[in-house]
Short mmCIF file of C-alpha atoms in Angstrom, two decimals:
data_model
loop_
_atom_site.label_atom_id
_atom_site.label_comp_id
_atom_site.label_asym_id
_atom_site.label_seq_id
_atom_site.Cartn_x
_atom_site.Cartn_y
_atom_site.Cartn_z
CA MET A 205 -31.16 42.90 -12.28
CA PHE A 206 -29.14 44.75 -14.87
CA SER A 207 -30.88 46.05 -17.93
CA PRO A 208 -30.88 44.52 -21.43
CA LEU A 209 -28.92 47.58 -22.58
CA CYS A 210 -26.28 46.89 -19.98
CA ARG A 211 -26.26 43.20 -20.88
CA ARG A 212 -25.50 44.08 -24.47
CA LEU A 213 -22.52 46.11 -23.29
CA VAL A 214 -21.05 43.09 -21.54
CA PRO A 215 -18.30 41.74 -23.80
CA GLN A 216 -18.44 38.14 -25.02
CA ARG A 217 -16.03 36.98 -22.35
CA ARG A 218 -17.42 36.95 -18.84
CA ALA A 219 -16.59 39.69 -16.39
CA ARG A 220 -15.36 38.51 -13.03
CA VAL A 221 -15.38 40.80 -10.01
CA ARG A 222 -12.07 41.71 -8.46
CA THR A 223 -12.24 42.29 -4.77
CA SER A 224 -9.58 43.96 -2.67
CA ASP A 225 -8.13 40.65 -1.52
CA ASN A 226 -8.15 39.34 -5.05
CA MET A 227 -6.05 41.72 -7.06
CA ALA A 228 -4.33 38.72 -8.57
CA SER A 229 -4.36 39.97 -12.14
CA GLN A 230 -1.72 39.18 -14.72
CA GLN A 231 0.06 42.30 -13.49
CA GLU A 232 1.10 40.15 -10.56
CA GLN A 233 3.99 37.76 -10.79
CA LEU A 234 2.94 34.34 -12.09
CA THR A 235 4.96 31.25 -11.18
CA LEU A 236 4.20 27.76 -12.41
CA HIS A 237 5.22 24.81 -10.24
CA GLU A 238 5.36 22.09 -12.85
CA ALA A 239 6.89 18.99 -14.36
CA HIS A 240 7.86 20.48 -17.69
CA LEU A 241 7.06 17.43 -19.84
CA SER A 242 3.74 16.63 -18.13
CA GLY A 243 0.66 17.34 -20.22
CA ASN A 244 -1.15 18.80 -17.21
CA SER A 245 1.62 21.38 -16.80
CA TYR A 246 1.74 22.04 -20.56
CA LYS A 247 -2.00 22.90 -20.54
CA VAL A 248 -1.35 25.86 -18.29
CA ARG A 249 1.60 27.13 -20.38
CA LEU A 250 -0.37 26.68 -23.62
CA THR A 251 -3.38 28.53 -22.17
CA ALA A 252 -1.14 31.39 -21.04
CA SER A 253 0.56 31.56 -24.43
CA LEU A 254 -2.73 31.60 -26.37
CA LEU A 255 -3.89 34.42 -24.10
CA GLY A 256 -0.63 36.37 -24.47
CA ILE A 257 0.00 36.10 -20.72
CA ARG A 258 3.56 35.76 -19.51
CA ILE A 259 4.40 33.22 -16.82
CA HIS A 260 7.37 34.82 -15.18
CA LYS A 261 8.92 31.79 -13.54
CA LEU A 262 8.79 28.03 -14.12
CA ILE A 263 9.89 25.71 -11.31
CA ASP A 264 10.47 22.16 -12.50
CA TYR A 265 9.98 19.19 -10.14
CA ASN A 266 11.06 15.59 -10.59
CA VAL A 267 7.98 13.53 -9.80
CA LEU A 268 9.91 10.25 -9.94
CA LYS A 269 12.08 11.55 -7.10
CA GLN A 270 8.98 12.43 -5.03
CA GLU A 271 9.89 16.12 -5.07
CA THR A 272 6.20 17.06 -4.70
CA ARG A 273 5.81 14.96 -1.56
CA THR A 274 8.32 16.78 0.64
CA PRO A 275 6.98 18.37 3.85
CA GLU A 276 7.86 21.83 2.44
CA TYR A 277 5.92 21.24 -0.78
CA LEU A 278 2.88 19.82 1.03
CA ALA A 279 2.87 22.67 3.56
CA ARG A 280 3.41 25.57 1.17
CA VAL A 281 2.46 24.66 -2.42
CA ASN A 282 -0.15 21.89 -2.48
CA ALA A 283 -1.35 19.71 0.40
CA ASN A 284 -2.53 17.24 -2.26
CA GLY A 285 1.09 16.71 -3.42
CA ARG A 286 0.36 17.15 -7.12
CA LEU A 287 1.46 19.29 -10.04
CA PRO A 288 0.96 21.74 -11.64
CA VAL A 289 0.22 24.60 -9.24
CA LEU A 290 -0.18 28.15 -10.49
CA GLN A 291 1.26 30.63 -8.01
CA VAL A 292 -0.10 34.19 -8.23
CA GLY A 293 2.05 36.69 -6.38
CA ASN A 294 3.69 35.38 -3.23
CA ASP A 295 0.95 33.62 -1.36
CA THR A 296 -1.76 32.38 -3.71
CA PHE A 297 -1.36 28.77 -4.86
CA LEU A 298 -3.92 27.32 -7.25
CA PRO A 299 -3.71 23.53 -7.83
CA GLU A 300 -5.62 21.48 -10.44
CA SER A 301 -4.48 22.17 -14.00
CA ASN A 302 -7.94 22.82 -15.41
CA ALA A 303 -8.78 25.30 -12.63
CA ALA A 304 -5.48 27.11 -13.30
CA CYS A 305 -6.32 27.30 -17.04
CA TYR A 306 -9.75 28.68 -16.19
CA TYR A 307 -8.29 31.28 -13.86
CA LEU A 308 -5.90 32.54 -16.56
CA ALA A 309 -8.58 32.66 -19.28
CA ASP A 310 -10.95 34.44 -16.89
CA ASP A 311 -8.73 37.54 -16.80
CA PRO A 312 -11.07 40.48 -17.42
CA ASP A 313 -8.26 42.30 -19.26
CA SER A 314 -7.75 39.51 -21.79
CA LYS A 315 -8.83 40.07 -25.37
CA ALA A 316 -8.87 36.36 -26.18
CA ASN A 317 -12.04 34.34 -25.79
CA LEU A 318 -11.25 30.87 -24.47
CA ILE A 319 -14.37 30.75 -22.24
CA PRO A 320 -17.75 30.86 -24.01
CA ARG A 321 -20.15 33.31 -22.44
CA ASP A 322 -23.27 31.46 -23.50
CA ARG A 323 -24.59 29.46 -20.54
CA LEU A 324 -25.03 26.11 -22.29
CA GLU A 325 -21.76 26.36 -24.23
CA HIS A 326 -19.98 27.25 -20.98
CA ALA A 327 -21.42 24.14 -19.30
CA ARG A 328 -20.43 22.04 -22.32
CA MET A 329 -16.87 23.37 -22.04
CA LEU A 330 -16.81 22.27 -18.39
CA GLN A 331 -18.35 18.92 -19.42
CA TRP A 332 -15.34 18.23 -21.68
CA MET A 333 -12.90 19.51 -19.03
CA PHE A 334 -14.35 17.06 -16.47
CA PHE A 335 -14.35 14.33 -19.13
CA GLU A 336 -10.66 15.08 -19.67
CA GLN A 337 -9.80 14.68 -16.00
CA TYR A 338 -12.10 11.76 -15.22
CA SER A 339 -12.09 9.64 -18.39
CA HIS A 340 -9.16 10.75 -20.57
CA GLU A 341 -6.23 11.54 -18.28
CA PRO A 342 -6.37 8.35 -16.12
CA CYS A 343 -5.76 6.11 -19.13
CA ILE A 344 -4.05 8.17 -21.88
CA ALA A 345 -1.74 10.18 -19.60
CA VAL A 346 -0.98 7.18 -17.39
CA LEU A 347 -0.02 5.05 -20.42
CA ARG A 348 2.29 7.87 -21.57
CA PHE A 349 3.82 8.17 -18.10
CA TRP A 350 4.42 4.44 -17.83
CA ARG A 351 5.74 3.95 -21.37
CA THR A 352 7.72 7.14 -21.92
CA MET A 353 8.70 8.41 -18.45
CA VAL A 354 9.02 5.28 -16.29
CA GLY A 355 9.65 2.65 -18.98
CA VAL A 356 7.67 -0.61 -19.23
CA ASP A 357 10.59 -2.64 -17.84
CA ASN A 358 10.48 -0.60 -14.63
CA LEU A 359 6.75 -1.04 -13.96
CA THR A 360 5.45 -3.19 -11.13
CA GLU A 361 3.57 -6.36 -12.05
CA THR A 362 0.30 -4.72 -10.94
CA GLN A 363 0.96 -1.79 -13.28
CA LYS A 364 1.85 -4.08 -16.19
CA ALA A 365 -1.37 -6.03 -15.62
CA GLN A 366 -3.35 -2.79 -15.96
CA ILE A 367 -2.01 -1.90 -19.43
CA PRO A 368 -4.60 -3.82 -21.52
CA GLY A 369 -7.48 -2.29 -19.53
CA LYS A 370 -6.03 1.21 -19.90
CA GLU A 371 -5.59 0.67 -23.66
CA LYS A 372 -9.22 -0.43 -24.00
CA GLN A 373 -10.40 2.63 -22.03
CA ALA A 374 -8.18 4.91 -24.11
CA ALA A 375 -9.68 3.60 -27.36
CA GLU A 376 -13.21 4.17 -25.99
CA VAL A 377 -12.34 7.73 -24.91
CA LEU A 378 -10.84 8.50 -28.33
CA ASP A 379 -13.90 7.01 -30.05
CA VAL A 380 -16.12 9.42 -28.05
CA MET A 381 -13.93 12.36 -29.09
CA GLU A 382 -13.79 11.18 -32.72
CA HIS A 383 -17.58 10.89 -32.84
CA HIS A 384 -17.98 14.39 -31.38
CA LEU A 385 -15.39 16.01 -33.68
CA THR A 386 -16.80 14.48 -36.86
CA GLY A 387 -18.28 17.48 -38.64
CA ARG A 388 -17.03 19.97 -36.05
CA GLU A 389 -13.93 22.14 -35.86
CA TRP A 390 -13.82 22.64 -32.09
CA PHE A 391 -15.24 20.84 -29.07
CA VAL A 392 -17.60 23.62 -28.04
CA ALA A 393 -19.03 26.66 -29.78
CA ASN A 394 -17.44 27.71 -33.06
CA HIS A 395 -14.09 28.70 -31.71
CA VAL A 396 -11.22 27.28 -29.70
CA SER A 397 -12.00 27.09 -25.97
CA LEU A 398 -10.40 25.62 -22.86
CA ALA A 399 -12.09 22.32 -23.74
CA ASP A 400 -9.80 22.06 -26.78
CA VAL A 401 -6.71 23.22 -24.91
CA VAL A 402 -6.99 20.75 -22.04
CA LEU A 403 -7.94 17.80 -24.28
CA PHE A 404 -5.10 18.63 -26.68
CA ALA A 405 -2.35 18.33 -24.07
CA TYR A 406 -2.24 14.53 -23.86
CA THR A 407 -3.97 13.82 -27.20
CA HIS A 408 -1.44 15.42 -29.53
CA CYS A 409 1.30 13.05 -28.36
CA LEU A 410 -0.72 9.81 -28.44
CA ASP A 411 2.33 7.97 -29.84
CA GLU A 412 4.03 8.45 -26.47
CA SER A 413 1.09 6.56 -24.90
CA GLY A 414 1.63 3.76 -27.44
CA LEU A 415 -1.45 4.70 -29.50
CA ASP A 416 -1.72 5.43 -33.22
CA ILE A 417 -3.53 8.72 -33.85
CA SER A 418 -4.17 7.87 -37.52
CA LYS A 419 -6.94 5.53 -36.33
CA TRP A 420 -8.91 8.65 -35.33
CA PRO A 421 -8.79 10.97 -38.37
CA ALA A 422 -11.15 13.70 -37.04
CA ILE A 423 -8.96 13.95 -33.93
CA GLU A 424 -5.83 14.11 -36.09
CA ARG A 425 -7.27 17.02 -38.10
CA TRP A 426 -8.32 18.82 -34.90
CA VAL A 427 -4.78 18.40 -33.51
CA GLY A 428 -3.51 20.15 -36.64
CA ARG A 429 -6.03 22.94 -36.10
CA VAL A 430 -4.79 23.57 -32.54
CA GLU A 431 -1.16 23.48 -33.74
CA GLY A 432 -2.04 26.14 -36.31
CA LEU A 433 -3.30 28.64 -33.73
CA GLU A 434 -1.52 31.95 -33.38
CA ARG A 435 0.69 31.84 -30.27
CA TYR A 436 0.68 28.02 -30.19
CA VAL A 437 3.66 26.63 -28.27
CA LYS A 438 4.96 23.08 -28.25
CA LEU A 439 5.06 20.89 -25.15
CA ALA A 440 8.84 20.88 -25.01
CA ASP A 441 9.22 24.64 -25.59
CA MET B 462 -16.25 47.73 -21.91
CA PHE B 463 -19.15 48.19 -19.57
CA SER B 464 -18.94 50.93 -16.99
CA PRO B 465 -18.16 50.55 -13.28
CA LEU B 466 -21.74 51.62 -12.57
CA CYS B 467 -23.00 48.79 -14.72
CA ARG B 468 -20.63 46.34 -13.08
CA ARG B 469 -22.03 47.23 -9.68
CA LEU B 470 -25.49 46.41 -10.96
CA VAL B 471 -24.42 42.89 -11.85
CA PRO B 472 -25.64 40.62 -9.06
CA GLN B 473 -23.20 38.53 -7.08
CA ARG B 474 -23.94 35.48 -9.14
CA ARG B 475 -22.59 35.63 -12.68
CA ALA B 476 -24.84 36.58 -15.54
CA ARG B 477 -24.74 34.20 -18.47
CA VAL B 478 -25.99 35.23 -21.89
CA ARG B 479 -28.95 33.37 -23.33
CA THR B 480 -28.88 33.12 -27.07
CA SER B 481 -31.76 32.09 -29.28
CA ASP B 482 -30.56 28.50 -29.53
CA ASN B 483 -29.99 28.38 -25.79
CA MET B 484 -33.29 29.16 -24.20
CA ALA B 485 -32.76 26.21 -21.91
CA SER B 486 -33.87 27.93 -18.73
CA GLN B 487 -35.52 26.23 -15.80
CA GLN B 488 -38.82 27.04 -17.50
CA GLU B 489 -37.97 24.15 -19.80
CA GLN B 490 -38.60 20.60 -18.82
CA LEU B 491 -35.69 19.08 -16.89
CA THR B 492 -35.10 15.33 -16.94
CA LEU B 493 -32.34 13.57 -15.05
CA HIS B 494 -31.02 10.30 -16.43
CA GLU B 495 -29.56 8.79 -13.29
CA ALA B 496 -28.80 5.88 -11.03
CA HIS B 497 -30.79 7.04 -8.04
CA LEU B 498 -28.37 5.83 -5.35
CA SER B 499 -25.21 7.05 -7.10
CA GLY B 500 -23.53 10.03 -5.49
CA ASN B 501 -22.88 11.61 -8.89
CA SER B 502 -26.61 11.58 -9.61
CA TYR B 503 -27.44 12.80 -6.09
CA LYS B 504 -25.19 15.86 -6.60
CA VAL B 505 -27.43 17.09 -9.38
CA ARG B 506 -30.65 16.54 -7.38
CA LEU B 507 -29.13 18.20 -4.30
CA THR B 508 -27.97 21.21 -6.36
CA ALA B 509 -31.42 21.56 -7.90
CA SER B 510 -33.09 21.32 -4.50
CA LEU B 511 -30.81 23.93 -2.89
CA LEU B 512 -31.60 26.24 -5.81
CA GLY B 513 -35.34 25.60 -5.59
CA ILE B 514 -35.33 24.16 -9.13
CA ARG B 515 -37.70 21.34 -9.95
CA ILE B 516 -36.45 18.36 -11.92
CA HIS B 517 -39.59 17.20 -13.63
CA LYS B 518 -38.64 13.64 -14.43
CA LEU B 519 -36.12 11.13 -13.07
CA ILE B 520 -35.21 8.12 -15.20
CA ASP B 521 -33.42 5.43 -13.22
CA TYR B 522 -30.91 3.09 -14.91
CA ASN B 523 -29.40 -0.13 -13.61
CA VAL B 524 -25.67 0.22 -14.17
CA LEU B 525 -24.98 -3.37 -13.15
CA LYS B 526 -27.22 -4.47 -16.04
CA GLN B 527 -25.29 -2.26 -18.49
CA GLU B 528 -28.39 -0.18 -19.19
CA THR B 529 -26.22 2.83 -20.05
CA ARG B 530 -24.29 0.89 -22.69
CA THR B 531 -27.19 0.08 -25.00
CA PRO B 532 -26.97 1.40 -28.59
CA GLU B 533 -29.99 3.65 -27.89
CA TYR B 534 -28.42 5.19 -24.80
CA LEU B 535 -25.06 5.75 -26.50
CA ALA B 536 -26.70 7.27 -29.59
CA ARG B 537 -29.20 9.54 -27.85
CA VAL B 538 -28.19 10.29 -24.24
CA ASN B 539 -24.42 10.00 -23.79
CA ALA B 540 -21.86 8.58 -26.21
CA ASN B 541 -19.59 8.13 -23.19
CA GLY B 542 -22.06 5.64 -21.65
CA ARG B 543 -22.10 7.26 -18.22
CA LEU B 544 -24.56 8.71 -15.74
CA PRO B 545 -25.92 11.17 -14.76
CA VAL B 546 -27.03 13.18 -17.77
CA LEU B 547 -29.16 16.29 -17.37
CA GLN B 548 -31.66 16.61 -20.20
CA VAL B 549 -32.99 20.10 -20.86
CA GLY B 550 -36.09 20.12 -23.03
CA ASN B 551 -36.22 17.41 -25.68
CA ASP B 552 -32.85 17.52 -27.34
CA THR B 553 -30.18 18.90 -25.00
CA PHE B 554 -28.23 16.28 -23.08
CA LEU B 555 -25.54 17.44 -20.64
CA PRO B 556 -23.27 14.67 -19.24
CA GLU B 557 -20.71 15.00 -16.40
CA SER B 558 -22.31 15.52 -13.01
CA ASN B 559 -20.24 18.57 -12.07
CA ALA B 560 -21.00 20.32 -15.38
CA ALA B 561 -24.71 19.61 -14.85
CA CYS B 562 -24.52 21.11 -11.32
CA TYR B 563 -22.77 24.18 -12.73
CA TYR B 564 -25.38 24.59 -15.45
CA LEU B 565 -28.22 24.54 -12.90
CA ALA B 566 -26.52 26.97 -10.51
CA ASP B 567 -25.69 29.30 -13.40
CA ASP B 568 -29.39 30.05 -14.01
CA PRO B 569 -29.63 33.85 -14.26
CA ASP B 570 -33.07 33.72 -12.62
CA SER B 571 -31.84 31.92 -9.51
CA LYS B 572 -31.67 33.79 -6.24
CA ALA B 573 -29.28 31.33 -4.65
CA ASN B 574 -25.55 31.86 -4.85
CA LEU B 575 -23.77 28.54 -5.29
CA ILE B 576 -21.17 30.01 -7.69
CA PRO B 577 -18.84 32.70 -6.27
CA ARG B 578 -18.53 35.70 -8.53
CA ASP B 579 -15.04 36.64 -7.35
CA ARG B 580 -12.50 35.39 -9.91
CA LEU B 581 -10.13 33.64 -7.50
CA GLU B 582 -12.91 32.12 -5.41
CA HIS B 583 -14.56 30.88 -8.60
CA ALA B 584 -11.30 29.21 -9.69
CA ARG B 585 -10.91 27.69 -6.21
CA MET B 586 -14.44 26.26 -6.46
CA LEU B 587 -13.47 24.63 -9.77
CA GLN B 588 -10.21 23.43 -8.16
CA TRP B 589 -12.20 21.46 -5.58
CA MET B 590 -14.65 20.22 -8.22
CA PHE B 591 -11.76 18.83 -10.31
CA PHE B 592 -10.19 17.44 -7.12
CA GLU B 593 -13.48 15.68 -6.46
CA GLN B 594 -13.57 14.03 -9.88
CA TYR B 595 -9.87 13.26 -10.19
CA SER B 596 -8.75 12.38 -6.63
CA HIS B 597 -11.87 11.75 -4.51
CA GLU B 598 -14.39 9.91 -6.68
CA PRO B 599 -12.03 7.22 -8.10
CA CYS B 600 -11.27 5.87 -4.63
CA ILE B 601 -14.12 6.83 -2.27
CA ALA B 602 -16.99 6.28 -4.73
CA VAL B 603 -15.43 3.13 -6.15
CA LEU B 604 -15.01 1.62 -2.66
CA ARG B 605 -18.67 2.40 -1.97
CA PHE B 606 -19.74 0.86 -5.28
CA TRP B 607 -17.73 -2.29 -4.68
CA ARG B 608 -18.69 -2.72 -1.02
CA THR B 609 -22.33 -1.59 -1.02
CA MET B 610 -23.60 -2.08 -4.57
CA VAL B 611 -21.61 -5.03 -5.97
CA GLY B 612 -20.56 -6.75 -2.73
CA VAL B 613 -16.98 -7.78 -1.94
CA ASP B 614 -17.72 -11.45 -2.62
CA ASN B 615 -18.72 -10.61 -6.19
CA LEU B 616 -15.57 -8.62 -7.05
CA THR B 617 -12.96 -9.93 -9.46
CA GLU B 618 -9.55 -10.81 -8.04
CA THR B 619 -8.06 -7.73 -9.74
CA GLN B 620 -10.67 -5.53 -8.03
CA LYS B 621 -10.07 -7.15 -4.64
CA ALA B 622 -6.33 -6.58 -5.05
CA GLN B 623 -6.99 -2.85 -5.58
CA ILE B 624 -8.87 -2.32 -2.29
CA PRO B 625 -5.84 -1.58 -0.06
CA GLY B 626 -4.51 0.98 -2.56
CA LYS B 627 -7.91 2.65 -2.85
CA GLU B 628 -8.19 2.79 0.96
CA LYS B 629 -4.78 4.45 1.22
CA GLN B 630 -5.72 7.01 -1.44
CA ALA B 631 -9.06 7.65 0.27
CA ALA B 632 -7.34 8.40 3.59
CA GLU B 633 -4.96 10.82 1.84
CA VAL B 634 -7.85 12.59 0.09
CA LEU B 635 -9.75 12.89 3.36
CA ASP B 636 -6.62 14.22 5.11
CA VAL B 637 -6.37 16.97 2.46
CA MET B 638 -10.02 17.89 3.02
CA GLU B 639 -9.65 17.74 6.82
CA HIS B 640 -6.62 20.04 6.66
CA HIS B 641 -8.50 22.50 4.46
CA LEU B 642 -11.69 22.49 6.56
CA THR B 643 -9.90 23.00 9.87
CA GLY B 644 -10.89 26.53 10.83
CA ARG B 645 -13.26 26.96 7.86
CA GLU B 646 -16.98 26.47 7.49
CA TRP B 647 -17.08 25.94 3.71
CA PHE B 648 -14.59 24.87 1.05
CA VAL B 649 -14.55 28.22 -0.75
CA ALA B 650 -15.61 31.74 0.15
CA ASN B 651 -17.76 32.17 3.24
CA HIS B 652 -20.81 30.40 1.99
CA VAL B 653 -21.89 27.07 0.58
CA SER B 654 -20.86 26.64 -3.06
CA LEU B 655 -20.85 23.85 -5.63
CA ALA B 656 -17.48 22.74 -4.20
CA ASP B 657 -19.28 21.72 -0.99
CA VAL B 658 -22.22 20.13 -2.81
CA VAL B 659 -20.14 17.90 -5.09
CA LEU B 660 -17.69 16.87 -2.34
CA PHE B 661 -20.56 16.15 0.04
CA ALA B 662 -22.22 13.56 -2.20
CA TYR B 663 -19.80 10.68 -1.56
CA THR B 664 -18.32 12.03 1.70
CA HIS B 665 -21.47 12.04 3.83
CA CYS B 666 -21.87 8.27 3.42
CA LEU B 667 -18.24 7.26 4.04
CA ASP B 668 -19.45 4.25 6.05
CA GLU B 669 -20.76 2.75 2.81
CA SER B 670 -17.19 2.96 1.47
CA GLY B 671 -15.98 1.14 4.57
CA LEU B 672 -14.43 4.27 6.11
CA ASP B 673 -15.01 5.79 9.55
CA ILE B 674 -15.85 9.50 9.31
CA SER B 675 -15.11 10.11 13.00
CA LYS B 676 -11.39 9.97 12.12
CA TRP B 677 -11.88 13.30 10.30
CA PRO B 678 -13.74 15.56 12.76
CA ALA B 679 -13.64 18.77 10.69
CA ILE B 680 -15.20 16.85 7.79
CA GLU B 681 -17.82 15.40 10.11
CA ARG B 682 -18.81 18.89 11.32
CA TRP B 683 -18.93 20.18 7.71
CA VAL B 684 -21.22 17.26 6.76
CA GLY B 685 -23.57 18.37 9.54
CA ARG B 686 -23.45 21.92 8.20
CA VAL B 687 -24.52 20.79 4.70
CA GLU B 688 -27.29 18.62 6.18
CA GLY B 689 -28.57 21.68 8.03
CA LEU B 690 -29.05 23.77 4.88
CA GLU B 691 -32.50 24.92 3.98
CA ARG B 692 -33.86 22.73 1.16
CA TYR B 693 -31.34 19.94 1.90
CA VAL B 694 -32.52 16.57 0.58
CA LYS B 695 -31.16 13.13 1.44
CA LEU B 696 -29.55 10.81 -1.09
CA ALA B 697 -32.39 8.29 -0.91
CA ASP B 698 -35.19 10.88 -1.13
#
């Protein structure tokens, strides 16, 4: 065990070990394989911007044209055929948007503090990140994709039939967030964390999902708080 | 910054700070609010068992009877109305199965090593944990719930119509896992991690989802590897 003295010297962000086969620091070239207007891709760019990390290259894919399902993409970038994927250097490909955000924020050279060091607060941050992927994204992001990207007229009958259910789920998810944010500034701890960043991506453009954010005033104020952060960048930037 | 000497003294698992309002160590009473036969609940029990941590109390809920949607449950245990929830002491409730697993494995007193300390391997573990919640659980666990818990005859027409799509997704998810496990023993690093534990929960009982595991031989061998771990416990235990 390391001593209490040593523990006190550990900075508030966590220190991750770099091994010889993992020199993938921000000194290495970062490429983001993305769909530029997707919230999942935006999360990674927003995280990088808040951290002051430069993503050197953005490669945009057209999901509607199945560009992430080509044999080349599946073999080299992501066998799961999804976006975004953070590429570190030439050969390291990291899928899953929330894992990519975590990787960036976990940079031991970063001065920002998007990952709480406290054990319970860290678990609560992950709790909201899993909530985002399991409960939030499958209704709020899907409604946005259908309404704004595909267009309701182009949906299949099965998709159209799912809209009322997705709207009901979306309202429940937003009620949970509203309840949590009432009396709080941030989702976890007393500062912005990855929980806020990943939940912000699809929440700040609720109108594109066909939802009215003014029904959830604590969420609306929190959106303004994120937009006021130093180094904030917009989705379309 | 702490010195290289100090860094070397940090054990291979990460050291999380305990603050005064976060003395929630395994010395405190752990309660699991669960549905005993759900894979998401099993994950938390399996993680605890592999770590040698005792969960003092299990409280079983009947999801089919909406027992997690009562005003009491929503107000006290989880506003999101889902299971499992890990309760630490009297007043700390941690929803989201994968966040609860992380919290347990993050115990600074634990001698087990279910969380890789290396930065990239840690991000890859989270990648597979998000994959599990976003891609794996919504088809494989839902098929199991419909077929084994609810019964196909009791499904709504909308649910029945979704079965072929869920089966197609499940096969794709399993193909991704099979591809990854070919030539590897574990999902991440060279040892069992939370990525294996959370993916195992619904994968080891594929037959209950109506799927034949023998079509994915690398997965079948990996299932045997998890079942051979010291302190392994079965879902029904």
